[in-house]
Coordinates of C-alpha atoms in Angstrom, one line a residue:
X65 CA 78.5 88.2 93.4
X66 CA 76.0 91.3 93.0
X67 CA 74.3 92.2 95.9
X68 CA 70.7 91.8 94.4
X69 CA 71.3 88.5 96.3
X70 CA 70.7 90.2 99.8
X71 CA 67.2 91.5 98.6
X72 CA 65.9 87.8 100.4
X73 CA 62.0 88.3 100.6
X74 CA 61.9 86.1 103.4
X75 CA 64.4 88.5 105.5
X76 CA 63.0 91.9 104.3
X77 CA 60.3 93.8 104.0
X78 CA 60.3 96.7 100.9
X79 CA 63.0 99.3 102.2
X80 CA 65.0 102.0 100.3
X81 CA 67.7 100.7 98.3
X82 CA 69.8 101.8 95.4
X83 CA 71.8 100.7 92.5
X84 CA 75.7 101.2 92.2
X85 CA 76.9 99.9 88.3
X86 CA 81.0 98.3 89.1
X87 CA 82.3 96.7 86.3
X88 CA 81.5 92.9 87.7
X89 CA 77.6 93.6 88.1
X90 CA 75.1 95.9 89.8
X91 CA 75.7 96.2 93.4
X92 CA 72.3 96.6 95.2
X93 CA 73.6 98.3 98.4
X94 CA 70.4 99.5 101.2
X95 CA 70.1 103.3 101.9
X96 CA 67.4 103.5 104.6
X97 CA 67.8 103.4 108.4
X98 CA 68.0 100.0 110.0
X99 CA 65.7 100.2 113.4
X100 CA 64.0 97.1 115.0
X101 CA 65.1 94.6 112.1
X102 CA 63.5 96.7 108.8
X103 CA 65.1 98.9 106.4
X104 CA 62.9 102.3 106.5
X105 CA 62.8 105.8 105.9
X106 CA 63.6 108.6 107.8
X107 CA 60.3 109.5 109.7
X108 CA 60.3 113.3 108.0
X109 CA 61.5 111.7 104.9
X110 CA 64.9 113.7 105.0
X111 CA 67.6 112.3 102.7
X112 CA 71.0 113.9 102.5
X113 CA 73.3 112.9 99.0
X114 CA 76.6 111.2 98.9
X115 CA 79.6 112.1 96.6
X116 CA 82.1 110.2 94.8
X117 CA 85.2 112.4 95.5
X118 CA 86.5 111.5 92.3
X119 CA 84.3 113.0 89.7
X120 CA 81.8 114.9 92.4
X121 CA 79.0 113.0 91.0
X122 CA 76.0 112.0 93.4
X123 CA 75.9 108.5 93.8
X124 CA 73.1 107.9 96.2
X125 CA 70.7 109.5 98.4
X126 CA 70.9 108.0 102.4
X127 CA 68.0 108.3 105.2
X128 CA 68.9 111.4 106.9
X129 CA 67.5 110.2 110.8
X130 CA 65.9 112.5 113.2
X131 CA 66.7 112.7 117.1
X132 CA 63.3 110.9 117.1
X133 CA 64.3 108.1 115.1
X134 CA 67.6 107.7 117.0
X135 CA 65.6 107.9 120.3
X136 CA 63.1 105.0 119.0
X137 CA 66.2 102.7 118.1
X138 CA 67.5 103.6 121.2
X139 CA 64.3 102.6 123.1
X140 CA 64.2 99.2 121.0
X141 CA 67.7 98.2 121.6
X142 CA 67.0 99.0 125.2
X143 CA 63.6 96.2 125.5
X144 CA 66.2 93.7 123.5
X145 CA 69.4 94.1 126.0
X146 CA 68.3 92.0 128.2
X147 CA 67.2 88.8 126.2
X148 CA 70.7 89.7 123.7
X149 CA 72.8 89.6 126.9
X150 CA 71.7 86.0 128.3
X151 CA 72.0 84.8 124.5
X152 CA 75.3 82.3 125.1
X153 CA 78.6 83.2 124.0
X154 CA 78.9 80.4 121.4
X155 CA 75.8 81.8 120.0
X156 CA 77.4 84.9 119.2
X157 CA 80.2 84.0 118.1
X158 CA 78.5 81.4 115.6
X159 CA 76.6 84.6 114.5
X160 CA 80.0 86.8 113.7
X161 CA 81.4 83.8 112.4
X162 CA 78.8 84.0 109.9
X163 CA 79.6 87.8 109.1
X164 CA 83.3 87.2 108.2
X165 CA 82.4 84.7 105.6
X166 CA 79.6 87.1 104.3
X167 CA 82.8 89.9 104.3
X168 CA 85.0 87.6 102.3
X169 CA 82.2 86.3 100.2
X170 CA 80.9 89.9 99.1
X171 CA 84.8 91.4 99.2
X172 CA 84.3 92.6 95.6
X173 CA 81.2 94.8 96.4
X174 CA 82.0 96.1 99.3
X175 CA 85.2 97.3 98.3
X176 CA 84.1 99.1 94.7
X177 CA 81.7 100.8 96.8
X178 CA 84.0 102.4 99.5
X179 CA 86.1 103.2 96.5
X180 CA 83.5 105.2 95.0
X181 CA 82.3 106.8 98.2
X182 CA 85.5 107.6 99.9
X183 CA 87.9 107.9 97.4
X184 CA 90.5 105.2 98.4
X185 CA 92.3 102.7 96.3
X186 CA 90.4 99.2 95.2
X187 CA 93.4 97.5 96.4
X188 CA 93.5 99.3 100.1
X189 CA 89.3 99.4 100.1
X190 CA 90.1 95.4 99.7
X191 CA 92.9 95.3 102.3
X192 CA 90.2 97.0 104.7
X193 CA 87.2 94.5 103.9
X194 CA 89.8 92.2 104.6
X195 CA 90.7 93.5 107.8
X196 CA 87.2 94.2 109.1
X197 CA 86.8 90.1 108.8
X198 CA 89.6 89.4 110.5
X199 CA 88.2 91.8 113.3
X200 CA 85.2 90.0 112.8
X201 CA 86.9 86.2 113.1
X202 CA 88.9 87.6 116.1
X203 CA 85.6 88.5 118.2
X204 CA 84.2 85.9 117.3
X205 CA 87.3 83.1 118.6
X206 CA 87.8 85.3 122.0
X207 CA 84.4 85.5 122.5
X208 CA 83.9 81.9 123.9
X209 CA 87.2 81.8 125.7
X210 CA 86.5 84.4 128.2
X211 CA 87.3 83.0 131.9
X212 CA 85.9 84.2 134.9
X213 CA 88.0 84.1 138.2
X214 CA 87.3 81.9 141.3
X215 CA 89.9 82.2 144.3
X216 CA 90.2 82.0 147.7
X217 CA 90.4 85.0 149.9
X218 CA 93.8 86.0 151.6
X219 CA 92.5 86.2 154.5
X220 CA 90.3 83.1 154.7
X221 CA 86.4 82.3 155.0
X222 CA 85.0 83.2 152.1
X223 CA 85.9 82.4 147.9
X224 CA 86.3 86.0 145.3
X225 CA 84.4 85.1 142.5
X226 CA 84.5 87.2 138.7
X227 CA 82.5 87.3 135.8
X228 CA 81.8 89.1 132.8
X229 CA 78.2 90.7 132.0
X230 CA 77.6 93.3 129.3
X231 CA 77.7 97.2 129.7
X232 CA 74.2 97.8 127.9
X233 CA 72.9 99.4 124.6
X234 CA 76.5 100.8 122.9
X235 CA 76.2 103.8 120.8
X236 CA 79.3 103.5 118.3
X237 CA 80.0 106.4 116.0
X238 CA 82.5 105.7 113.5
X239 CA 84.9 108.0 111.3
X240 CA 84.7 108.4 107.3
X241 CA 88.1 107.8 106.7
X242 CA 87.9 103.5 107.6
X243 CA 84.0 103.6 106.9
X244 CA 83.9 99.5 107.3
X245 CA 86.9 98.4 109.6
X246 CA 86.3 100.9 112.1
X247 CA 82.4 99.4 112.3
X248 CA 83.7 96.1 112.3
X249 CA 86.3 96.9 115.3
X250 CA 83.7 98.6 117.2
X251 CA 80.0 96.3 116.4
X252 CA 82.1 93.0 116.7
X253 CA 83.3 93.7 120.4
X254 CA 80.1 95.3 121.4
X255 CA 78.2 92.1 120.3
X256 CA 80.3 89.7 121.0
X257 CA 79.8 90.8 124.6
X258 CA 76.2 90.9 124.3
X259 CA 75.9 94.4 124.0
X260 CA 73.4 95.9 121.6
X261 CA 74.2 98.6 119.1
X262 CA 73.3 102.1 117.6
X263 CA 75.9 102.8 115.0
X264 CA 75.7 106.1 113.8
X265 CA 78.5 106.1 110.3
X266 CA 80.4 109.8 109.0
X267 CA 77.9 111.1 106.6
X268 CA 80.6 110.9 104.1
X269 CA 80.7 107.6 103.7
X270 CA 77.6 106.0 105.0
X271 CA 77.1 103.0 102.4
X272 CA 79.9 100.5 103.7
X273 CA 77.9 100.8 106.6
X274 CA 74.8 99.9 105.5
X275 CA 75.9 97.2 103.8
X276 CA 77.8 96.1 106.8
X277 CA 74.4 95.9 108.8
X278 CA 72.9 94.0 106.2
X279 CA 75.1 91.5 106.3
X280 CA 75.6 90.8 110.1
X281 CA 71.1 90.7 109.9
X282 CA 71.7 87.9 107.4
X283 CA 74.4 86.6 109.7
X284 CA 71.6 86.1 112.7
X285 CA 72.1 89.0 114.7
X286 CA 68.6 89.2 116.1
X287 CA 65.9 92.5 115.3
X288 CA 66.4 95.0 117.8
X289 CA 70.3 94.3 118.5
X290 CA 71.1 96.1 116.0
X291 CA 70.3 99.5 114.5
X292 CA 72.0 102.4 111.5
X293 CA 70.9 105.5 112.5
X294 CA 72.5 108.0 109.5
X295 CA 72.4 111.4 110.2
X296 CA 73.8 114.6 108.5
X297 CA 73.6 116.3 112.0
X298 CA 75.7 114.6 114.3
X299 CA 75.8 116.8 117.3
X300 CA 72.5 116.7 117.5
X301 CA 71.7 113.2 117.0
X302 CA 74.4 113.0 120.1
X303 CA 73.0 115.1 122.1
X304 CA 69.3 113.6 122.1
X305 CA 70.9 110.1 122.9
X306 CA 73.8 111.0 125.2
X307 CA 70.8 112.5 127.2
X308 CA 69.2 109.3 128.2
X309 CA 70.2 107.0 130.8
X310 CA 69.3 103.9 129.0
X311 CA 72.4 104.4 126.6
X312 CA 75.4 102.3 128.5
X313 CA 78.5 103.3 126.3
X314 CA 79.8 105.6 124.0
X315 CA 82.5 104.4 121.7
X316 CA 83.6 107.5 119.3
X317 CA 86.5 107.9 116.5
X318 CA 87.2 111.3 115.5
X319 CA 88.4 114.4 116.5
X320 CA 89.8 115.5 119.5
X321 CA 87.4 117.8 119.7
X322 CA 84.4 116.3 119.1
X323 CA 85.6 113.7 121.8
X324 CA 86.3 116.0 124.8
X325 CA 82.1 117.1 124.0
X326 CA 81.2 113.6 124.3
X327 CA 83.7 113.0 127.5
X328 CA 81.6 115.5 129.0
X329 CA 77.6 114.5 127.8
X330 CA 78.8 111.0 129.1
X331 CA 79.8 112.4 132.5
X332 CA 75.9 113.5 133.2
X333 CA 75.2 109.7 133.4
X334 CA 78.6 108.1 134.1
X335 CA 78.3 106.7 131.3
X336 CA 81.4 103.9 130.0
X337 CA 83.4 105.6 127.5
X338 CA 86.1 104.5 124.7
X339 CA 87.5 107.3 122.7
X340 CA 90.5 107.0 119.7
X341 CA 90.8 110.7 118.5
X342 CA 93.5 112.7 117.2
X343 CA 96.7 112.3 116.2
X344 CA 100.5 113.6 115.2
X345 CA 102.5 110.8 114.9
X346 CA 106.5 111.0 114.3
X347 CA 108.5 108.8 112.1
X348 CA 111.6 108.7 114.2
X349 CA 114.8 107.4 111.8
X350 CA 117.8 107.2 114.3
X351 CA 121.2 107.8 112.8
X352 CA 122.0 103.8 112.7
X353 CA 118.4 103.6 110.4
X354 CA 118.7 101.6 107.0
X355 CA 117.8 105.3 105.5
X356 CA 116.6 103.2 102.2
X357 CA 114.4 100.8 103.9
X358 CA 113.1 103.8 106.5
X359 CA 112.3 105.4 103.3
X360 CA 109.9 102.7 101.9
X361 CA 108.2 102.6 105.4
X362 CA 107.7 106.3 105.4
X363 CA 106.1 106.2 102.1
X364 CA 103.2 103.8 103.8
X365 CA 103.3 105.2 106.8
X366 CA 102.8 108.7 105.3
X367 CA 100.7 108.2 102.0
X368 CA 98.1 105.4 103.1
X369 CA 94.6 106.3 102.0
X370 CA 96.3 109.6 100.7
X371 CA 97.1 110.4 104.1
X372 CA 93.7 110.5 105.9
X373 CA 94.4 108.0 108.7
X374 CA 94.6 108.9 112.2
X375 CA 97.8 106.6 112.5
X376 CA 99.6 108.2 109.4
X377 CA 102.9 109.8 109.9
X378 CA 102.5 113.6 110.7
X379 CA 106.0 114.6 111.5
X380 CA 109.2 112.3 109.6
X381 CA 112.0 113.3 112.3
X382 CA 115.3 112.2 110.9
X383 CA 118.8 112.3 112.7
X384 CA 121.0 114.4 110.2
X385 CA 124.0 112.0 109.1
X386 CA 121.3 109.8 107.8
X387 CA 119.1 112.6 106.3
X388 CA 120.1 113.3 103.1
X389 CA 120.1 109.0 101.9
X390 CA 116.7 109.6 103.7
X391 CA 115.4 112.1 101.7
X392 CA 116.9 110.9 98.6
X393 CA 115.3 107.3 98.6
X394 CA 112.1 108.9 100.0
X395 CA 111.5 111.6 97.0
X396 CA 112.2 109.0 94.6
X397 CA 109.4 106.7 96.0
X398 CA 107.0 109.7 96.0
X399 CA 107.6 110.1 92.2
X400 CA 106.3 107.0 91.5
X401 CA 102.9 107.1 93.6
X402 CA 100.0 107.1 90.8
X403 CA 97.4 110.1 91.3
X404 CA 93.7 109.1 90.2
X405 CA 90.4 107.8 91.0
X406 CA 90.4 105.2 93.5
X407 CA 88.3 102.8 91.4
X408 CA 90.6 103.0 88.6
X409 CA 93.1 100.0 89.1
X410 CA 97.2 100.6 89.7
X411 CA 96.5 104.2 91.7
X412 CA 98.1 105.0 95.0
X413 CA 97.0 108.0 96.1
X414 CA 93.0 108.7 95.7
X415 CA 91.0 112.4 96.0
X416 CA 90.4 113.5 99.2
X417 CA 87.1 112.8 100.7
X418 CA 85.4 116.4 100.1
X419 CA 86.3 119.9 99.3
X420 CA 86.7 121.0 103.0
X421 CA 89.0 118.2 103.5
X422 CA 91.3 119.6 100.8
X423 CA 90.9 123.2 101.6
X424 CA 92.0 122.5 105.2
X425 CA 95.4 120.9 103.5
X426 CA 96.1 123.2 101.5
X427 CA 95.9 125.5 104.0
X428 CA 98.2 124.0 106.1
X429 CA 100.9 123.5 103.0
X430 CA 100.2 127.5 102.8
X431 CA 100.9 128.6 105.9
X432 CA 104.1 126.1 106.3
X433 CA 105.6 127.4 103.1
X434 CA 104.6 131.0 104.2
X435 CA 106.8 130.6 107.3
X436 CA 109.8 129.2 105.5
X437 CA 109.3 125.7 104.4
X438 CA 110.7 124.1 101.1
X439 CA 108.3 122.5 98.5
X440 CA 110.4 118.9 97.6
X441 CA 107.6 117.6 95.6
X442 CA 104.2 118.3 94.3
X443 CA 102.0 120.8 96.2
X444 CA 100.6 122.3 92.8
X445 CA 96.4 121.1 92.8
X446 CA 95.7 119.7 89.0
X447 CA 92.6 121.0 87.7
X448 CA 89.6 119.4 86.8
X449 CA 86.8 117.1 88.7
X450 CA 87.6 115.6 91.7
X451 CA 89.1 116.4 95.4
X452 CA 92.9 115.7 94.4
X453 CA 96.3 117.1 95.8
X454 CA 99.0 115.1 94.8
X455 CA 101.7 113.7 97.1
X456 CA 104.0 116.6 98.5
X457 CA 106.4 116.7 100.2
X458 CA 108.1 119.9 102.8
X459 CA 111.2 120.3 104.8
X460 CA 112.5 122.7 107.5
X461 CA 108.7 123.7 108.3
X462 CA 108.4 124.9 111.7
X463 CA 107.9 123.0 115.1
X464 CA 105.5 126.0 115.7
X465 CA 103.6 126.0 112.8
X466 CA 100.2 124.7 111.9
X467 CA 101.6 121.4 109.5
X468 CA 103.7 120.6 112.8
X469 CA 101.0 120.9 115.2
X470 CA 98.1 119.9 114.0
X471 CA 97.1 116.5 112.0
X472 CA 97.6 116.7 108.7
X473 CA 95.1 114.4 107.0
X474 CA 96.1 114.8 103.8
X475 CA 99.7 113.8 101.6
X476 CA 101.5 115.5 102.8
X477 CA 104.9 114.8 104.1
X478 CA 106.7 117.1 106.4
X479 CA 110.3 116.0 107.2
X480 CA 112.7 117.5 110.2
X481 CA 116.1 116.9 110.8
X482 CA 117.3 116.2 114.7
X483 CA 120.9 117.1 115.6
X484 CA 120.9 113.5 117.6
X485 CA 119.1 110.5 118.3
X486 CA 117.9 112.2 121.6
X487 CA 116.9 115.1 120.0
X488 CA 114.6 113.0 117.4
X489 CA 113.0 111.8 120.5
X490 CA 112.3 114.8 122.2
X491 CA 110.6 116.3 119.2
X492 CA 108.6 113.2 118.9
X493 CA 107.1 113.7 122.3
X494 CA 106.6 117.6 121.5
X495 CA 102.8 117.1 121.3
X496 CA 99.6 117.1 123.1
X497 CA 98.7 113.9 121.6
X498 CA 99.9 110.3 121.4
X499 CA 98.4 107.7 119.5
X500 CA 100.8 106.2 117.5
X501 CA 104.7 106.6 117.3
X502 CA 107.2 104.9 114.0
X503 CA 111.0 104.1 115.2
X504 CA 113.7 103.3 112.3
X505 CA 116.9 101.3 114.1
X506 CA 119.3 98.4 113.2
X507 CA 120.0 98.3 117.1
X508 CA 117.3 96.5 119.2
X509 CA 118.8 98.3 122.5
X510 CA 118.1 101.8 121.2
X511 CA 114.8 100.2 119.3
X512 CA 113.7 99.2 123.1
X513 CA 115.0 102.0 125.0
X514 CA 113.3 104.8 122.7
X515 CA 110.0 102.6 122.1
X516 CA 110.0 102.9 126.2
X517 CA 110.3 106.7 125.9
X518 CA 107.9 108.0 122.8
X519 CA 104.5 109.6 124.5
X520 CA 102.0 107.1 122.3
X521 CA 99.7 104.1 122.9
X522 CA 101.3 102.7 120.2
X523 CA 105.0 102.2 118.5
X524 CA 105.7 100.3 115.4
X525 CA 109.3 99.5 115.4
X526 CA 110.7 99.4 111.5
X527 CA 106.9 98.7 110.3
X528 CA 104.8 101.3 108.8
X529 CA 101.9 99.7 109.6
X530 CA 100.4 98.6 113.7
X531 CA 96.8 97.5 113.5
X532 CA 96.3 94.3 114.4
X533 CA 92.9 92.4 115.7
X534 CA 94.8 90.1 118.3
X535 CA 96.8 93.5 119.1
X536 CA 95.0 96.8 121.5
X537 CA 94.6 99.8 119.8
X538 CA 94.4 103.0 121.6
X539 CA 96.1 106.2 122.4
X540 CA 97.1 108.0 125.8
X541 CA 97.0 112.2 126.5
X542 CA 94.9 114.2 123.7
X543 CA 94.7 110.9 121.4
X544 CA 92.1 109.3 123.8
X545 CA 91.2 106.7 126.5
X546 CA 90.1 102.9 125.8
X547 CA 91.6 99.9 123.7
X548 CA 89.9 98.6 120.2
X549 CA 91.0 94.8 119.3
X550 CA 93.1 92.5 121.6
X551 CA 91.8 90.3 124.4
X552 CA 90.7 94.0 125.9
X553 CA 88.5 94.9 122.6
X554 CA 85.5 93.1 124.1
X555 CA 85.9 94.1 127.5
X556 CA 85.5 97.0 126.4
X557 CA 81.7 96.7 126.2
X558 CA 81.5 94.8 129.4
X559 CA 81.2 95.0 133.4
X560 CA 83.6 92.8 135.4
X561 CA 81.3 91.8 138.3
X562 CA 82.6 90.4 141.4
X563 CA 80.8 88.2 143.8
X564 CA 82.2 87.6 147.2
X565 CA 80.7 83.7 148.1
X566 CA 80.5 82.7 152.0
X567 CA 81.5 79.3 152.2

């Protein structure tokens, strides 16, 4: 249904909306911040715009929030954390409960609006509203199951108690590339644990946020537990609350970069921290691979969201007897990805989120092919509106250069042949970072044996895809510290207390 529904009088007060025209209605979507239950404007009034990638067309103006208005959420969420943390956990979880049937009910909107603000496909933007429920459902059935621990002592006299209390006020800032799922995987385990939450979205792509908080305050999460504080200056919204002792946890997606920064503001105050940042994930096809059904997960693995996903495959490592069926099957599934505007029905591969976005690509396709590597498929830019690069693909690029090493973010695919199986793994592990790892084997002792071996949080053996609520998500080295979803997502936001009981 069209959002006009959410505009409940009784709910609201008059707040800053807008209009978005999809072809099944108007979708009213809120554009303010969201501090102490109201929708508002910025106190100096400061807006900044947000593109559709597609066309470059403004499609909304957003409350561009002051280090002020941060520090005033912060300072409510702070007065609520107290009464929000003795709220019982069935409460909660009838609360999120709520939120996943608002996601499935209002699938349509949301998804035509990520479309048109971050480029992706309607049918992945609906695969991701999809996903942010389940998130949402999953919080919501651990949530009341949590156990404690009560046991004697080994030594006698006295019984080791354990319980579960929440960290504090949670400030979660979320990437623009998953602009609803990674809210949802971050706000669902913070309040389910009775947590509340500052969540500042990527200026980007801002609106699946808002109406994400929208629909969790028409779910029953309470004023003051929850707050959007949009900014188009990050670092220094950061800095103003990373400053304050009152803020309990940090929970970042992003760069590397950016995350080490963070790491250290949260040190002044020893302060919890989760962090998922970069990564260069290999595709590892072994020489006993099905190269034909390695190719089809590559494809995914690769080309997902046109390659902006911190999980995508950076580096396709493939042992040479099986490269050239590889590489065969593979081209011929690029050729029939779809270029076009993400709202358009039957595309695969969107534009790119902005013009930096690209530029940085393309200059990572430049400097490959300057030191050597092979264009296989596309690489020339289309002109025209819109942030597009079709999907390329490169071979015998560098393990030294700038495509190899750094994440790619874009569609490109960059493939490598290994003289062995070992070989394959040791260029998988050639890497400061290790989030996520693919493995392509018909032989579940070598499937084992190298899963046990590849540097990542995270291996997905003959599957493209890893993300799972009832699975953790996280990296180890450069890719981060912490666990999203799984029985550990909402401990996560919370202390484990242990009381020693005389008896």
């Amino acid at each position: 249904m069209p959002l006009t529904s959410w505009k409940d009088p009784f709910l609201m007060k008059p707040s800053p909306w807008t209009s978005l025209s999809a072809p099944h209605g108007q979708i009213e979507v809120p554009t303010g911040l969201f501090i102490g239950g109201e929708w508002r404007v910025a106190s100096n009034n400061n807006t900044f715009e947000v593109q559709n990638p597609a066309d470059e067309t403004v499609i909304a103006a957003v409350a561009d929030a002051s280090p002020e208005d941060a520090l005033e959420a912060l300072s409510v969420a702070t007065s609520v954390q107290k009464e929000w943390g003795a709220t019982t956990t069935r409460h909660r979880s009838n609360i999120l409960r709520r939120a996943y049937d608002l996601l499935i009910e209002r699938k349509e909107d949301i998804a035509w609006v990520m479309s048109s603000e971050m480029g992706k496909p309607l049918a992945e933007a609906r695969g991701e509203v999809q996903v942010s429920a389940d998130y949402i459902q999953w919080y919501s059935e651990q949530v009341p199951q949590q156990r404690g621990g009560y046991s004697d002592a080994p030594n006698g006299g006295y019984k080791i108690i354990t319980t579960h209390q929440p960290v504090g006020p949670s400030y979660l800032v979320t990437p623009w590339n998953f602009p609803l799922s990674m809210g949802a995987r971050k706000a669902g385990a913070a309040l389910a644990a009775g947590c509340t939450v500052l969540i500042k979205p990527a200026a980007l792509t801002p609106l699946s946020t808002h109406m994400f908080v929208q629909l969790l305050h028409e779910a029953g999460v309470p004023e003051g537990a929850l707050h959007l504080i949009t900014t188009s200056s990050a670092s220094r919204q950061s800095k103003a609350l990373m400053s304050r002792p009152t803020l309990r946890k940090i929970s970042f997606t992003g760069s590397t970069a950016v995350g080490t920064t963070l790491l250290k503001q949260a040190a002044d105050h020893v302060m919890a921290s989760s962090m998922e940042l970069g990564g260069n994930g290999p595709f590892v096809v072994l020489s006993d691979a099905d190269p034909v059904e390695a190719a089809s997960g590559a494809v995914v693995a690769k080309f997902r969201n046109a390659g902006q996903v911190c999980v995508a495959a950076n580096r396709i490592i493939v042992e040479k007897s099986v490269a050239p069926a590889f590489r065969e099957a593979f081209l011929a599934k690029v050729a029939q990805l779809k270029i076009g505007p993400g709202t358009e029905e039957g595309v695969d591969i969107g534009p790119l989120v902005d013009e930096n976005q690209r530029n940085n690509v393309r200059k990572l396709l430049e400097d490959a092919i300057g030191q050597g590597a092979v264009v296989l498929a596309g690489g020339e830019t289309a002109p025209g509106a819109g942030y597009f690069l079709p999907p390329t693909v490169v071979a015998n690029a560098s393990l030294d250069s700038a495509i190899a090493t750094n994440e790619i973010f874009g569609p490109i695919a960059s493939i490598y042949e290994a003289e062995s199986d070992d070989q394959a793994i040791e260029i998988a592990n050639g890497t400061p970072f290790g989030l996520v790892s693919y493995l392509y084997t018909r032989d579940i002792n070598k499937a084992i044996q190298a899963a046990e071996r590849l540097e990542s949080g995270m291996v997905g053996i003959n599957r493209p895809v890893v993300a799972d609520p009832a699975a953790p998500f996280g990296g180890i080295k450069a890719s981060g510290l912490g666990k999203e979803g799984g029985h550990s997502g909402i401990e996560e936001y919370q202390i484990e207390k242990y009381i020693a009981l005389t008896v």
